Structure formats: structure tokens, C-alpha cells
Amino acid sequence: MHDHAVQLPVFPRLPALALRGVPLTPVALALGAFARRMALRHPSMFKRLGDYGAARFVLDPTDLPVTLLLEPRAGNPRLRLSRKPMQGDARIAGPLSGLLGMVHGAYDGDALFFSRDLVIEGDTAAVLALRNAIDDAELDLAAEAAAMSGPFGAQIRRLIQLAETRTGVALSRHEEDPLW
Amino acid sequence: MEIVCPAGTPASLRAAVKAGAHTVYCGFADETNARNFPGLNFDRDEMREGVKFAHDHGAKVLVAINTYPRAGGEAIWHRAVADAEASGADAVILADLGLLAYAAKHHPGLRRHLSVQAAAANADMLNFYASEFGVKRVVLPRVLSVPEIAAINAETEVETEVFVFGGLCVMAEGRCSLSSYATGLSPNMNGVCSPASHVEYHDDHGALSAKLGGFTIHKVGADEPAPYPTLCKGCFSAGDATGHLFEDPVSLNAEKLIPQLAKAGVTALKIEGRQRSRSYVAQVVRNFRAAVEAQAAGRPMPEGMLAQLTEGQAATAGAYKKTWR
Ligand code: SF4
């Protein structure tokens, strides 16, 4: 047995169970709007995807009762949510904290893969392209969500910060100061 | 000592510089560089901006143009050299003799380093590349022990750079055809070894098999680290024996050898991993910068925290401390 040098936080069971009752349509609509905003603000991310912009990615947070289907569609992204397993060209599965941590540059995707925290299936090259494109975009999902929330932005930001300290999940990007 | 750090994307370049890289190496997004992976590398504008960012922060940028040009396709490689110079890069890293001759003739002011892909492993070769093509630095292949490196440095004025961390390529570099055999694509010609486009993973109730071009390269149980199906690190059966024929799926970590490498006359320490994330780059660079600072001040090497970043989650000192099976 190998040591898990990085212990990923797992989404708590009770709220995850509660999510089973949440209607998916409004969540999917909000996520869709979010994805379109990202496309406008980060066009180079889609350029970096190249031909893999046409691939369909199943993102499976294994500690949540939902699966996402992401279609980047060369800058006109579509996101679908389902409680059932979905089909795509590639599947990336792992705890939500691992997936978000990769987006925010807190974890290295290869290291999570080596430690079996992350599972990859299907078109490996498409997964690599997506990982590299997102990594280069230096996304900050918390900042984007706050900016989308208009007058409630500051409250949303504080709420996210609180959730981040409580759960240990990287919900925002931590800009590093030069060290030397 | 100088640490030379990988950047597969502009974000990784910035992360490397902020984490303390003296020098960053990167490549254009095409077959001219030996990490031609999907979603990776720099277009011309990104290279210019990356070089500017590095220079503004006191770091250097080396552009790797280290594949072997295709007959008839030389113009792509020639353009890459010209564009590297135009971007303000501090040097190019080349492997091909023809391209070295071209760069020496048409871009004499652009510093030339010899890539590890050229597999220059003795002082005569280093001196030849220096006298014929004005090569100022050679990246040594990962097959030499520390005493062998010291012996080379004693017989040459050319700077040497050695790998200290990351994926291991164990063959005489630039000569390995394993990947070509299984996929038709090689690091030498196409910039990819065991390319992701030919990789498939199958999870069978926790047991993971990793295939390359239809060949099963590894099979591991649920509790074992996942392998990438790099051919030389595969687990093969021959006769009644099953095992890692060429090399275990481990990564190089020569952090502890930094004082010996300094004594052996090495100028620069290279970190592998342009295909890795900016998180990897930042962690490894931070660690190695602290290590070279400690070495320069005569302090003991700090305890590393890099095990979780390595393939197989296990590290080796590689050929630096040679023990053959
Ligand atoms: S198969 Fe191994 S030895 Fe051959 S080029 Fe690839 S990494 Fe190097």
C-alpha cells in the first residue's frame, strides 16, 4: 500500500445526500451561464484546446450524486448535469476537492492520477489538452462567481472564503508572491 | 548553481519564475520540440511575452528546438530558431547537427546549448560541438555517474547541465525507437514518447491496466500507484519471468547529490516536466531553489517533500549512483 501524500477532502455525506433532492434544471442553467462567461473571459483556454474543443468530457465528482457533461464547442460551451452516468469521449472522475484543486493550481493532475485519486477513461489526449488548457488559464472560480453575483458579490466572496477555510477545498486561486 | 526549470504553458513559466527559477526552458507548439503534447507549449506571441516576464524578474528563457528535422521540412525548424531569437530568448537548445550548423551560420549571436537528445556523453563530443558549432552548454544524458561527470568537466571548458528531477529517459537519448515501434511516433522525430493519443486506461474493479497502441504496458492492483504506459517503464513477461525489463516506473530525484554535482563542476541543474501542471512546477522549483541556496551557503540539504509528485510515487538517484541489475 502506498502513502497518500495528499489527503483530499471528501464532500460530506449528508449534504451530498441532500443534493439528491435538489432540482437540477436551475443548477444546470446557472452552470451554463457560468461556462459561457468563462468562454468570453478566457478565449485562449479554448484556443489551447485546439481540435479537442469538439470533444465531450464527462466530469464525475465521485463524492457527489451528479455527473457533468462538458462540451467546450470551440468557445461556445455547453454544460449538462445528470444524476445518471453520462457518455462522452473522455471521463475524469475524482473527489470534487481534487477536481477544483486542479483547476485552481493547488494540486498537480499527474500526481493525483499516480496516487489513484483521479481516474481517467477514454480519450487520454483530450483529457491532457483540457488539463493543460485549464491549467494555463489560471482560473479563479470564486472570483468569477462573485463577479457574476452583482451586488451580492462581496457576500458571495466571503461565503466562499469561509467554506474554503472550513473544508480545506481550494475554491479560489491563490496567487503566489515571488519567493526570491 | 543555476536551476533550469520546465514550462509547458505561459502560466507555468510565470509560476516557475515566481518560485525562484534562475532559468526557464520551453518550446513552440509544434513538432520542433520534444514535448509536443496536446494543449501544451507556446505560440509566438506567448513566447515573446514569456521572455519579457522572465527578463523583468531577472530570469532567463531557453527555447528547446530539440527534435530532428524531417527531410524536406527543415523550414519549420529554421523558422523556430529565427522566432526564438526574435522573442529575445537567451539561448536555443538544439540536438540536430544540421540545425546547429544552420543556427551557427545564420544566427551567430544566439547562444546555443546542446540538447540531451544529442546524447553527448564524453569530453571529446562536448569539445567537438563547441569547436564546430560554438555550443556553450551541453545537457548531459541521464546515463552518467557523478565521477564520470567530474571526469568530463575536467577535460572541457563547455558548461554542463544535468537532470536532477523528473521523468527518466533511460536509453541513449535521441536513439530510442521503442515508442516508434508501438505507435509510429517518437520523441526524436515527433516530440512525443508513448503519446497520449495512443494511451488507453481500463479500470476493472479497481485493477488498472495501461495500454499503449493496443499493447498492455502495465497492470496494477487497486492500492498500487497508477503508471503512465511509457514503454521503457513497462512490466513485461519474457519466458517465465515478469518484471520491469528496462526501468522501474520511478522518477529521478538527485536533490541529495547537489553538493557532489557542484563539486563535479556542473553549471546547471535541470528539472524535467514541461508536461506537468503549474502546481508541480511551483513546488519542485521552490524546493530546488532552497536546495541550491543551502548548498551555496554550506548548509545541509533541506528535506524534500517531492515524493508525491513522482511517477510510481517513488524516486531513484538514477545513474548518478549506478547499480546495474
Ligand atoms: S521509451 Fe523510455 S527510454 Fe525510450 S524515449 Fe521514451 S522515455 Fe526515453
Short mmCIF file of C-alpha atoms and ligand atoms in Angstrom, two decimals:
data_model
loop_
_atom_site.label_atom_id
_atom_site.label_comp_id
_atom_site.label_asym_id
_atom_site.label_seq_id
_atom_site.Cartn_x
_atom_site.Cartn_y
_atom_site.Cartn_z
CA MET A 1 0.00 0.00 0.00
CA HIS A 2 1.39 3.41 -0.88
CA ASP A 3 1.05 6.54 1.22
CA HIS A 4 -1.40 9.12 0.01
CA ALA A 5 0.88 12.09 0.45
CA VAL A 6 -2.03 14.40 -0.39
CA GLN A 7 -5.21 13.63 1.57
CA LEU A 8 -8.08 15.02 -0.45
CA PRO A 9 -11.07 16.35 1.50
CA VAL A 10 -14.24 14.44 0.66
CA PHE A 11 -17.60 16.19 0.28
CA PRO A 12 -19.57 15.50 3.50
CA ARG A 13 -22.08 12.66 3.13
CA LEU A 14 -25.16 14.39 4.49
CA PRO A 15 -25.11 17.47 2.24
CA ALA A 16 -24.24 15.15 -0.65
CA LEU A 17 -27.34 13.08 0.12
CA ALA A 18 -29.39 16.27 0.39
CA LEU A 19 -28.26 17.18 -3.12
CA ARG A 20 -30.22 14.24 -4.42
CA GLY A 21 -33.38 16.23 -3.81
CA VAL A 22 -32.24 19.46 -5.44
CA PRO A 23 -33.83 20.13 -8.86
CA LEU A 24 -31.06 20.04 -11.46
CA THR A 25 -32.50 22.40 -14.09
CA PRO A 26 -31.78 25.72 -12.31
CA VAL A 27 -28.33 24.47 -11.30
CA ALA A 28 -27.62 23.45 -14.90
CA LEU A 29 -28.82 26.85 -16.17
CA ALA A 30 -26.57 28.69 -13.71
CA LEU A 31 -23.60 26.49 -14.60
CA GLY A 32 -24.27 27.04 -18.31
CA ALA A 33 -24.25 30.82 -17.85
CA PHE A 34 -21.07 30.45 -15.81
CA ALA A 35 -19.38 28.42 -18.55
CA ARG A 36 -20.35 30.97 -21.23
CA ARG A 37 -18.91 33.77 -19.11
CA MET A 38 -15.65 31.82 -18.80
CA ALA A 39 -15.57 31.42 -22.58
CA LEU A 40 -15.84 35.19 -23.04
CA ARG A 41 -13.21 35.96 -20.43
CA HIS A 42 -10.73 33.19 -21.29
CA PRO A 43 -10.74 32.72 -25.08
CA SER A 44 -7.13 31.48 -25.03
CA MET A 45 -8.22 28.48 -22.98
CA PHE A 46 -10.39 27.32 -25.89
CA LYS A 47 -7.67 28.10 -28.41
CA ARG A 48 -5.27 25.91 -26.41
CA LEU A 49 -7.74 23.02 -26.59
CA GLY A 50 -7.32 23.00 -30.37
CA ASP A 51 -9.16 20.13 -32.05
CA TYR A 52 -10.14 18.74 -28.66
CA GLY A 53 -12.56 21.68 -28.36
CA ALA A 54 -15.01 19.36 -30.11
CA ALA A 55 -14.60 16.55 -27.56
CA ARG A 56 -17.23 15.71 -24.93
CA PHE A 57 -15.89 15.44 -21.38
CA VAL A 58 -17.69 13.64 -18.59
CA LEU A 59 -16.66 15.18 -15.27
CA ASP A 60 -17.58 12.91 -12.41
CA PRO A 61 -17.16 14.24 -8.87
CA THR A 62 -17.29 10.85 -7.16
CA ASP A 63 -18.46 12.26 -3.81
CA LEU A 64 -21.49 14.00 -5.35
CA PRO A 65 -24.64 12.34 -6.71
CA VAL A 66 -24.34 14.17 -10.07
CA THR A 67 -22.23 13.98 -13.22
CA LEU A 68 -21.42 16.83 -15.63
CA LEU A 69 -21.03 16.68 -19.38
CA LEU A 70 -18.81 19.49 -20.68
CA GLU A 71 -18.73 20.29 -24.37
CA PRO A 72 -16.29 23.17 -25.00
CA ARG A 73 -17.54 23.51 -28.64
CA ALA A 74 -14.62 25.79 -29.59
CA GLY A 75 -15.64 28.64 -27.29
CA ASN A 76 -19.40 28.14 -27.20
CA PRO A 77 -19.51 25.76 -24.24
CA ARG A 78 -22.41 23.65 -23.10
CA LEU A 79 -22.74 22.01 -19.69
CA ARG A 80 -25.25 19.33 -18.81
CA LEU A 81 -25.96 17.78 -15.42
CA SER A 82 -27.38 14.39 -14.71
CA ARG A 83 -27.92 12.00 -11.84
CA LYS A 84 -27.28 9.09 -14.20
CA PRO A 85 -23.89 8.17 -15.69
CA MET A 86 -23.27 10.05 -18.97
CA GLN A 87 -21.39 9.09 -22.11
CA GLY A 88 -18.59 11.20 -23.60
CA ASP A 89 -15.24 10.92 -25.35
CA ALA A 90 -13.36 11.05 -22.06
CA ARG A 91 -14.21 10.71 -18.38
CA ILE A 92 -12.39 12.34 -15.47
CA ALA A 93 -13.51 11.12 -12.07
CA GLY A 94 -12.36 12.01 -8.56
CA PRO A 95 -13.41 13.81 -5.38
CA LEU A 96 -14.79 17.32 -6.04
CA SER A 97 -11.92 18.76 -3.97
CA GLY A 98 -9.39 17.16 -6.34
CA LEU A 99 -11.11 18.46 -9.47
CA LEU A 100 -11.43 22.01 -8.05
CA GLY A 101 -7.91 21.87 -6.64
CA MET A 102 -6.55 21.11 -10.11
CA VAL A 103 -8.47 23.99 -11.64
CA HIS A 104 -7.04 26.36 -9.02
CA GLY A 105 -3.48 25.10 -9.31
CA ALA A 106 -3.46 23.64 -5.79
CA TYR A 107 -2.86 20.07 -6.99
CA ASP A 108 -0.92 18.53 -9.84
CA GLY A 109 -3.18 16.37 -12.03
CA ASP A 110 -0.49 13.76 -12.75
CA ALA A 111 0.24 13.36 -9.03
CA LEU A 112 -3.49 12.79 -8.32
CA PHE A 113 -3.54 10.27 -11.14
CA PHE A 114 -0.45 8.42 -9.88
CA SER A 115 -1.99 8.24 -6.38
CA ARG A 116 -5.25 6.84 -7.85
CA ASP A 117 -7.26 9.82 -6.53
CA LEU A 118 -8.13 10.63 -10.13
CA VAL A 119 -9.44 8.17 -12.70
CA ILE A 120 -9.17 8.81 -16.43
CA GLU A 121 -11.00 6.89 -19.12
CA GLY A 122 -11.47 7.29 -22.85
CA ASP A 123 -9.51 9.74 -24.98
CA THR A 124 -6.37 10.39 -22.90
CA ALA A 125 -5.07 13.06 -25.29
CA ALA A 126 -8.32 15.03 -24.93
CA VAL A 127 -8.01 14.87 -21.13
CA LEU A 128 -4.43 16.16 -21.34
CA ALA A 129 -5.45 19.01 -23.63
CA LEU A 130 -8.27 20.00 -21.25
CA ARG A 131 -6.00 19.80 -18.21
CA ASN A 132 -3.30 21.91 -19.89
CA ALA A 133 -5.78 24.49 -21.20
CA ILE A 134 -7.40 24.93 -17.79
CA ASP A 135 -4.04 24.99 -16.02
CA ASP A 136 -2.80 27.79 -18.26
CA ALA A 137 -6.00 29.84 -17.85
CA GLU A 138 -5.28 30.39 -14.11
CA LEU A 139 -8.99 30.32 -13.37
CA ASP A 140 -10.45 31.60 -10.13
CA LEU A 141 -13.97 30.21 -9.91
CA ALA A 142 -14.73 32.10 -6.68
CA ALA A 143 -13.80 35.44 -8.23
CA GLU A 144 -15.85 34.63 -11.32
CA ALA A 145 -18.88 33.61 -9.24
CA ALA A 146 -18.59 36.77 -7.13
CA ALA A 147 -18.32 38.95 -10.24
CA MET A 148 -21.44 37.30 -11.66
CA SER A 149 -23.43 37.94 -8.50
CA GLY A 150 -23.69 41.70 -8.94
CA PRO A 151 -24.48 43.50 -5.67
CA PHE A 152 -24.13 40.23 -3.70
CA GLY A 153 -20.58 39.71 -4.95
CA ALA A 154 -18.85 40.68 -1.71
CA GLN A 155 -21.10 38.41 0.37
CA ILE A 156 -20.58 35.51 -2.03
CA ARG A 157 -16.83 36.04 -1.83
CA ARG A 158 -16.93 35.96 2.00
CA LEU A 159 -19.13 32.87 1.98
CA ILE A 160 -16.74 31.08 -0.36
CA GLN A 161 -13.75 32.08 1.77
CA LEU A 162 -15.50 30.69 4.84
CA ALA A 163 -16.31 27.44 3.04
CA GLU A 164 -12.70 27.22 1.87
CA THR A 165 -11.23 27.53 5.38
CA ARG A 166 -13.81 25.14 6.86
CA THR A 167 -13.45 22.40 4.23
CA GLY A 168 -9.86 22.74 3.04
CA VAL A 169 -11.10 22.63 -0.56
CA ALA A 170 -9.37 25.08 -2.93
CA LEU A 171 -12.35 27.14 -4.09
CA SER A 172 -10.28 30.05 -5.37
CA ARG A 173 -6.88 30.66 -6.91
CA HIS A 174 -4.11 31.57 -4.53
CA GLU A 175 -1.79 33.95 -6.34
CA GLU A 176 1.77 33.35 -5.21
CA ASP A 177 4.17 36.20 -4.47
CA PRO A 178 7.66 35.92 -5.89
CA LEU A 179 9.74 33.93 -3.40
CA TRP A 180 13.26 35.00 -4.27
CA MET B 1 24.30 26.65 -9.19
CA GLU B 2 21.71 27.65 -11.77
CA ILE B 3 18.38 25.82 -11.77
CA VAL B 4 16.75 25.32 -15.15
CA CYS B 5 13.02 24.76 -14.86
CA PRO B 6 10.33 23.46 -17.20
CA ALA B 7 7.35 25.44 -18.52
CA GLY B 8 4.74 23.87 -20.77
CA THR B 9 2.49 26.93 -20.65
CA PRO B 10 2.86 30.67 -20.04
CA ALA B 11 1.20 30.16 -16.63
CA SER B 12 3.84 27.57 -15.72
CA LEU B 13 6.58 29.94 -16.87
CA ARG B 14 5.27 32.64 -14.53
CA ALA B 15 4.89 30.07 -11.71
CA ALA B 16 8.49 28.89 -12.23
CA VAL B 17 9.88 32.42 -12.21
CA LYS B 18 7.92 33.37 -9.10
CA ALA B 19 9.04 30.17 -7.35
CA GLY B 20 12.68 31.09 -7.90
CA ALA B 21 13.79 29.63 -11.25
CA HIS B 22 17.02 31.18 -12.49
CA THR B 23 16.20 29.92 -15.96
CA VAL B 24 13.09 28.50 -17.64
CA TYR B 25 13.04 26.29 -20.73
CA CYS B 26 10.07 25.95 -23.04
CA GLY B 27 9.17 25.28 -26.67
CA PHE B 28 6.90 26.23 -29.55
CA ALA B 29 3.59 24.42 -30.03
CA ASP B 30 4.72 22.18 -32.89
CA GLU B 31 6.95 19.25 -33.77
CA THR B 32 10.15 21.26 -33.25
CA ASN B 33 10.22 20.50 -29.54
CA ALA B 34 10.43 17.18 -27.72
CA ARG B 35 7.30 17.82 -25.62
CA ASN B 36 4.79 18.25 -28.42
CA PHE B 37 1.76 17.35 -26.28
CA PRO B 38 -1.89 18.38 -26.69
CA GLY B 39 -2.72 21.72 -25.06
CA LEU B 40 0.93 22.45 -24.32
CA ASN B 41 3.58 24.94 -25.39
CA PHE B 42 3.83 28.50 -26.67
CA ASP B 43 2.72 30.37 -29.76
CA ARG B 44 4.98 33.19 -30.97
CA ASP B 45 3.22 35.96 -29.02
CA GLU B 46 3.17 33.89 -25.85
CA MET B 47 6.92 33.25 -26.22
CA ARG B 48 7.66 36.96 -26.57
CA GLU B 49 5.52 37.80 -23.54
CA GLY B 50 7.02 34.91 -21.53
CA VAL B 51 10.57 36.06 -22.25
CA LYS B 52 9.65 39.60 -21.26
CA PHE B 53 8.09 38.42 -17.99
CA ALA B 54 11.15 36.31 -17.17
CA HIS B 55 13.59 39.11 -18.00
CA ASP B 56 11.59 41.62 -15.97
CA HIS B 57 12.04 39.28 -12.99
CA GLY B 58 15.72 38.59 -13.60
CA ALA B 59 15.28 35.09 -15.08
CA LYS B 60 16.41 33.67 -18.42
CA VAL B 61 14.49 31.70 -21.06
CA LEU B 62 15.85 28.86 -23.19
CA VAL B 63 13.85 27.66 -26.20
CA ALA B 64 14.04 23.92 -26.88
CA ILE B 65 14.11 23.16 -30.61
CA ASN B 66 15.38 19.70 -29.95
CA THR B 67 13.73 17.28 -32.35
CA TYR B 68 15.39 16.14 -35.59
CA PRO B 69 14.10 17.99 -38.67
CA ARG B 70 12.28 15.94 -41.29
CA ALA B 71 13.93 15.86 -44.69
CA GLY B 72 12.08 18.48 -46.73
CA GLY B 73 10.54 20.06 -43.63
CA GLU B 74 13.63 21.98 -42.45
CA ALA B 75 11.94 25.36 -42.91
CA ILE B 76 9.74 24.74 -39.83
CA TRP B 77 12.87 24.25 -37.67
CA HIS B 78 14.71 27.19 -39.25
CA ARG B 79 11.74 29.45 -38.58
CA ALA B 80 11.63 28.26 -34.97
CA VAL B 81 15.27 29.29 -34.46
CA ALA B 82 14.65 32.72 -36.02
CA ASP B 83 11.49 33.24 -33.94
CA ALA B 84 13.28 32.20 -30.75
CA GLU B 85 15.90 34.85 -31.41
CA ALA B 86 13.24 37.44 -32.26
CA SER B 87 11.42 36.69 -28.99
CA GLY B 88 14.52 37.73 -27.06
CA ALA B 89 15.26 34.23 -25.73
CA ASP B 90 18.65 33.81 -24.05
CA ALA B 91 19.56 30.59 -25.88
CA VAL B 92 18.21 27.76 -28.01
CA ILE B 93 18.57 24.09 -27.09
CA LEU B 94 19.32 22.09 -30.24
CA ALA B 95 20.10 18.44 -30.99
CA ASP B 96 20.45 18.07 -34.77
CA LEU B 97 23.85 18.65 -36.39
CA GLY B 98 22.34 20.32 -39.45
CA LEU B 99 20.25 22.66 -37.34
CA LEU B 100 23.26 23.51 -35.17
CA ALA B 101 25.25 24.38 -38.30
CA TYR B 102 22.33 26.46 -39.60
CA ALA B 103 21.92 28.35 -36.32
CA ALA B 104 25.68 28.96 -36.01
CA LYS B 105 25.77 30.39 -39.54
CA HIS B 106 22.55 32.41 -39.67
CA HIS B 107 22.09 33.35 -36.00
CA PRO B 108 25.64 33.62 -34.66
CA GLY B 109 24.59 35.96 -31.85
CA LEU B 110 22.10 33.45 -30.43
CA ARG B 111 23.62 31.28 -27.69
CA ARG B 112 23.47 27.56 -28.48
CA HIS B 113 23.03 24.72 -25.99
CA LEU B 114 23.17 21.05 -26.90
CA SER B 115 20.05 19.08 -26.02
CA VAL B 116 20.15 15.84 -24.07
CA GLN B 117 18.63 14.36 -27.25
CA ALA B 118 22.09 14.59 -28.87
CA ALA B 119 23.42 12.11 -26.27
CA ALA B 120 26.85 13.75 -25.98
CA ALA B 121 28.37 11.65 -23.21
CA ASN B 122 32.12 12.24 -23.31
CA ALA B 123 34.50 15.21 -23.30
CA ASP B 124 35.57 14.67 -26.94
CA MET B 125 31.97 15.08 -28.09
CA LEU B 126 31.44 18.17 -25.97
CA ASN B 127 34.63 19.74 -27.33
CA PHE B 128 33.63 18.84 -30.90
CA TYR B 129 30.25 20.54 -30.57
CA ALA B 130 31.94 23.59 -29.03
CA SER B 131 34.61 23.95 -31.70
CA GLU B 132 32.38 23.19 -34.70
CA PHE B 133 29.13 24.90 -33.71
CA GLY B 134 30.07 27.24 -30.87
CA VAL B 135 27.98 25.28 -28.36
CA LYS B 136 28.33 26.88 -24.94
CA ARG B 137 26.49 24.32 -22.80
CA VAL B 138 25.67 20.63 -23.05
CA VAL B 139 22.82 18.85 -21.30
CA LEU B 140 24.31 15.50 -20.32
CA PRO B 141 22.37 12.27 -20.86
CA ARG B 142 20.97 10.51 -17.81
CA VAL B 143 23.36 7.57 -18.07
CA LEU B 144 26.44 9.02 -16.36
CA SER B 145 27.63 8.61 -12.78
CA VAL B 146 28.90 11.56 -10.74
CA PRO B 147 32.59 10.55 -11.14
CA GLU B 148 32.04 10.25 -14.91
CA ILE B 149 30.55 13.77 -14.98
CA ALA B 150 33.53 15.08 -12.98
CA ALA B 151 35.91 13.43 -15.45
CA ILE B 152 34.13 15.07 -18.40
CA ASN B 153 34.19 18.50 -16.75
CA ALA B 154 37.91 18.15 -16.10
CA GLU B 155 38.51 17.89 -19.85
CA THR B 156 36.28 20.61 -21.23
CA GLU B 157 35.51 24.30 -20.93
CA VAL B 158 31.92 23.73 -22.09
CA GLU B 159 29.30 24.24 -19.37
CA THR B 160 27.42 21.12 -18.33
CA GLU B 161 23.79 20.85 -17.25
CA VAL B 162 22.41 17.69 -15.64
CA PHE B 163 18.93 16.44 -14.81
CA VAL B 164 18.12 16.36 -11.11
CA PHE B 165 14.39 15.70 -11.00
CA GLY B 166 11.52 14.25 -13.02
CA GLY B 167 10.74 11.51 -15.52
CA LEU B 168 13.65 9.32 -16.52
CA CYS B 169 14.54 8.51 -20.09
CA VAL B 170 16.97 5.67 -19.67
CA MET B 171 18.15 4.91 -23.19
CA ALA B 172 20.94 6.71 -25.04
CA GLU B 173 18.74 9.69 -25.71
CA GLY B 174 17.74 10.54 -29.21
CA ARG B 175 18.31 6.90 -30.16
CA CYS B 176 15.30 5.13 -28.63
CA SER B 177 12.82 3.60 -31.04
CA LEU B 178 10.53 1.86 -28.57
CA SER B 179 7.79 4.46 -28.96
CA SER B 180 8.08 4.40 -32.77
CA TYR B 181 7.66 0.63 -32.69
CA ALA B 182 4.44 0.73 -30.70
CA THR B 183 2.85 3.93 -32.04
CA GLY B 184 4.73 5.17 -35.10
CA LEU B 185 5.62 8.35 -33.19
CA SER B 186 8.88 9.05 -31.39
CA PRO B 187 10.37 11.78 -29.22
CA ASN B 188 13.18 12.19 -31.74
CA MET B 189 11.05 13.00 -34.78
CA ASN B 190 7.63 13.96 -33.45
CA GLY B 191 8.39 15.24 -29.97
CA VAL B 192 6.33 12.60 -28.19
CA CYS B 193 7.30 9.39 -26.42
CA SER B 194 4.45 6.97 -25.73
CA PRO B 195 1.96 9.68 -26.85
CA ALA B 196 -1.35 10.22 -25.06
CA SER B 197 -3.17 9.79 -28.38
CA HIS B 198 -2.26 6.08 -28.20
CA VAL B 199 -2.87 5.62 -24.46
CA GLU B 200 -5.87 3.84 -23.01
CA TYR B 201 -6.69 3.09 -19.39
CA HIS B 202 -9.06 0.35 -18.31
CA ASP B 203 -10.38 0.15 -14.80
CA ASP B 204 -11.56 -3.34 -14.00
CA HIS B 205 -12.99 -3.37 -10.45
CA GLY B 206 -10.05 -1.31 -9.17
CA ALA B 207 -7.37 -3.10 -11.21
CA LEU B 208 -5.97 -0.62 -13.70
CA SER B 209 -4.40 -1.59 -16.98
CA ALA B 210 -2.49 0.96 -19.04
CA LYS B 211 -2.19 0.31 -22.77
CA LEU B 212 -0.13 1.93 -25.46
CA GLY B 213 -1.01 1.37 -29.11
CA GLY B 214 -3.01 -1.68 -28.09
CA PHE B 215 -0.17 -3.26 -26.05
CA THR B 216 -0.72 -3.66 -22.31
CA ILE B 217 2.26 -1.98 -20.69
CA HIS B 218 1.18 -2.19 -17.06
CA LYS B 219 -1.45 -3.74 -14.85
CA VAL B 220 -1.69 -2.63 -11.22
CA GLY B 221 -3.94 -3.52 -8.28
CA ALA B 222 -6.34 -1.13 -6.57
CA ASP B 223 -3.83 0.00 -3.94
CA GLU B 224 -0.83 0.49 -6.19
CA PRO B 225 0.25 3.79 -7.77
CA ALA B 226 -1.07 4.27 -11.29
CA PRO B 227 1.54 4.08 -14.04
CA TYR B 228 1.77 6.00 -17.29
CA PRO B 229 2.42 3.49 -20.10
CA THR B 230 5.89 4.75 -21.04
CA LEU B 231 7.36 1.81 -22.87
CA CYS B 232 10.72 1.60 -21.13
CA LYS B 233 8.99 1.53 -17.74
CA GLY B 234 6.56 -1.22 -18.67
CA CYS B 235 6.14 -4.53 -16.90
CA PHE B 236 6.74 -7.32 -19.43
CA SER B 237 6.71 -11.10 -19.49
CA ALA B 238 9.62 -12.90 -21.10
CA GLY B 239 9.78 -16.67 -20.72
CA ASP B 240 8.65 -17.43 -17.17
CA ALA B 241 9.78 -14.10 -15.78
CA THR B 242 7.60 -11.00 -15.44
CA GLY B 243 9.12 -7.71 -14.43
CA HIS B 244 10.29 -4.23 -15.35
CA LEU B 245 12.70 -5.14 -18.08
CA PHE B 246 14.35 -1.76 -18.63
CA GLU B 247 13.48 0.52 -15.74
CA ASP B 248 11.07 0.63 -12.80
CA PRO B 249 8.30 3.24 -13.06
CA VAL B 250 10.14 5.67 -10.84
CA SER B 251 11.30 9.26 -11.20
CA LEU B 252 14.69 10.80 -10.75
CA ASN B 253 15.40 12.79 -7.61
CA ALA B 254 19.04 13.77 -7.23
CA GLU B 255 18.41 16.51 -4.68
CA LYS B 256 20.74 14.90 -2.16
CA LEU B 257 23.53 14.78 -4.74
CA ILE B 258 23.60 18.54 -5.35
CA PRO B 259 26.80 19.07 -3.30
CA GLN B 260 28.57 16.26 -5.22
CA LEU B 261 27.34 17.61 -8.57
CA ALA B 262 28.63 21.07 -7.64
CA LYS B 263 32.00 19.54 -6.78
CA ALA B 264 31.96 17.69 -10.11
CA GLY B 265 31.91 21.08 -11.85
CA VAL B 266 28.29 21.08 -13.07
CA THR B 267 26.98 24.56 -14.02
CA ALA B 268 23.23 23.98 -14.08
CA LEU B 269 20.62 21.61 -12.66
CA LYS B 270 17.69 20.72 -14.88
CA ILE B 271 14.20 19.78 -13.80
CA GLU B 272 12.14 17.66 -16.18
CA GLY B 273 8.38 18.14 -16.60
CA ARG B 274 7.14 20.55 -19.25
CA GLN B 275 4.08 18.29 -19.48
CA ARG B 276 3.23 18.80 -15.81
CA SER B 277 0.99 21.44 -14.20
CA ARG B 278 1.96 24.82 -12.81
CA SER B 279 1.40 23.38 -9.32
CA TYR B 280 4.14 20.78 -9.96
CA VAL B 281 6.45 23.39 -11.41
CA ALA B 282 6.00 25.74 -8.44
CA GLN B 283 6.55 23.00 -5.83
CA VAL B 284 9.60 21.47 -7.47
CA VAL B 285 11.24 24.79 -8.28
CA ARG B 286 10.70 26.14 -4.76
CA ASN B 287 12.28 23.00 -3.35
CA PHE B 288 15.31 23.04 -5.63
CA ARG B 289 15.93 26.76 -5.25
CA ALA B 290 16.01 26.24 -1.48
CA ALA B 291 18.40 23.32 -2.00
CA VAL B 292 20.89 25.26 -4.16
CA GLU B 293 20.74 28.21 -1.78
CA ALA B 294 21.55 25.81 1.08
CA GLN B 295 24.38 24.29 -0.94
CA ALA B 296 25.86 27.71 -1.72
CA ALA B 297 25.72 28.66 1.96
CA GLY B 298 27.26 25.33 3.05
CA ARG B 299 24.11 24.28 4.92
CA PRO B 300 22.78 20.68 4.82
CA MET B 301 20.30 19.84 2.04
CA PRO B 302 16.70 20.52 3.18
CA GLU B 303 14.38 17.52 3.48
CA GLY B 304 12.42 17.30 0.24
CA MET B 305 8.66 16.98 0.02
CA LEU B 306 8.51 15.87 -3.57
CA ALA B 307 7.74 12.16 -3.33
CA GLN B 308 4.05 12.58 -4.09
CA LEU B 309 4.85 14.30 -7.38
CA THR B 310 6.88 11.46 -8.83
CA GLU B 311 5.78 8.70 -11.17
CA GLY B 312 5.28 5.48 -9.23
CA GLN B 313 5.46 7.80 -6.22
CA ALA B 314 9.00 6.52 -5.81
CA ALA B 315 12.30 8.13 -6.64
CA THR B 316 15.76 6.98 -7.67
CA ALA B 317 19.17 8.63 -7.89
CA GLY B 318 19.33 7.08 -11.37
CA ALA B 319 22.70 6.50 -12.98
CA TYR B 320 24.37 9.06 -10.71
CA LYS B 321 24.72 6.23 -8.22
CA LYS B 322 24.99 3.39 -10.66
CA THR B 323 23.88 -0.09 -9.66
CA TRP B 324 23.05 -2.40 -12.54
CA ARG B 325 20.89 -5.46 -12.19
S1 SF4 C 1 10.65 4.77 -24.20
FE1 SF4 C 1 11.78 5.45 -22.39
S2 SF4 C 1 13.92 5.45 -23.00
FE2 SF4 C 1 12.69 5.43 -24.88
S3 SF4 C 1 12.47 7.61 -25.41
FE3 SF4 C 1 10.69 7.02 -24.18
S4 SF4 C 1 11.25 7.60 -22.07
FE4 SF4 C 1 13.16 7.53 -23.28
#
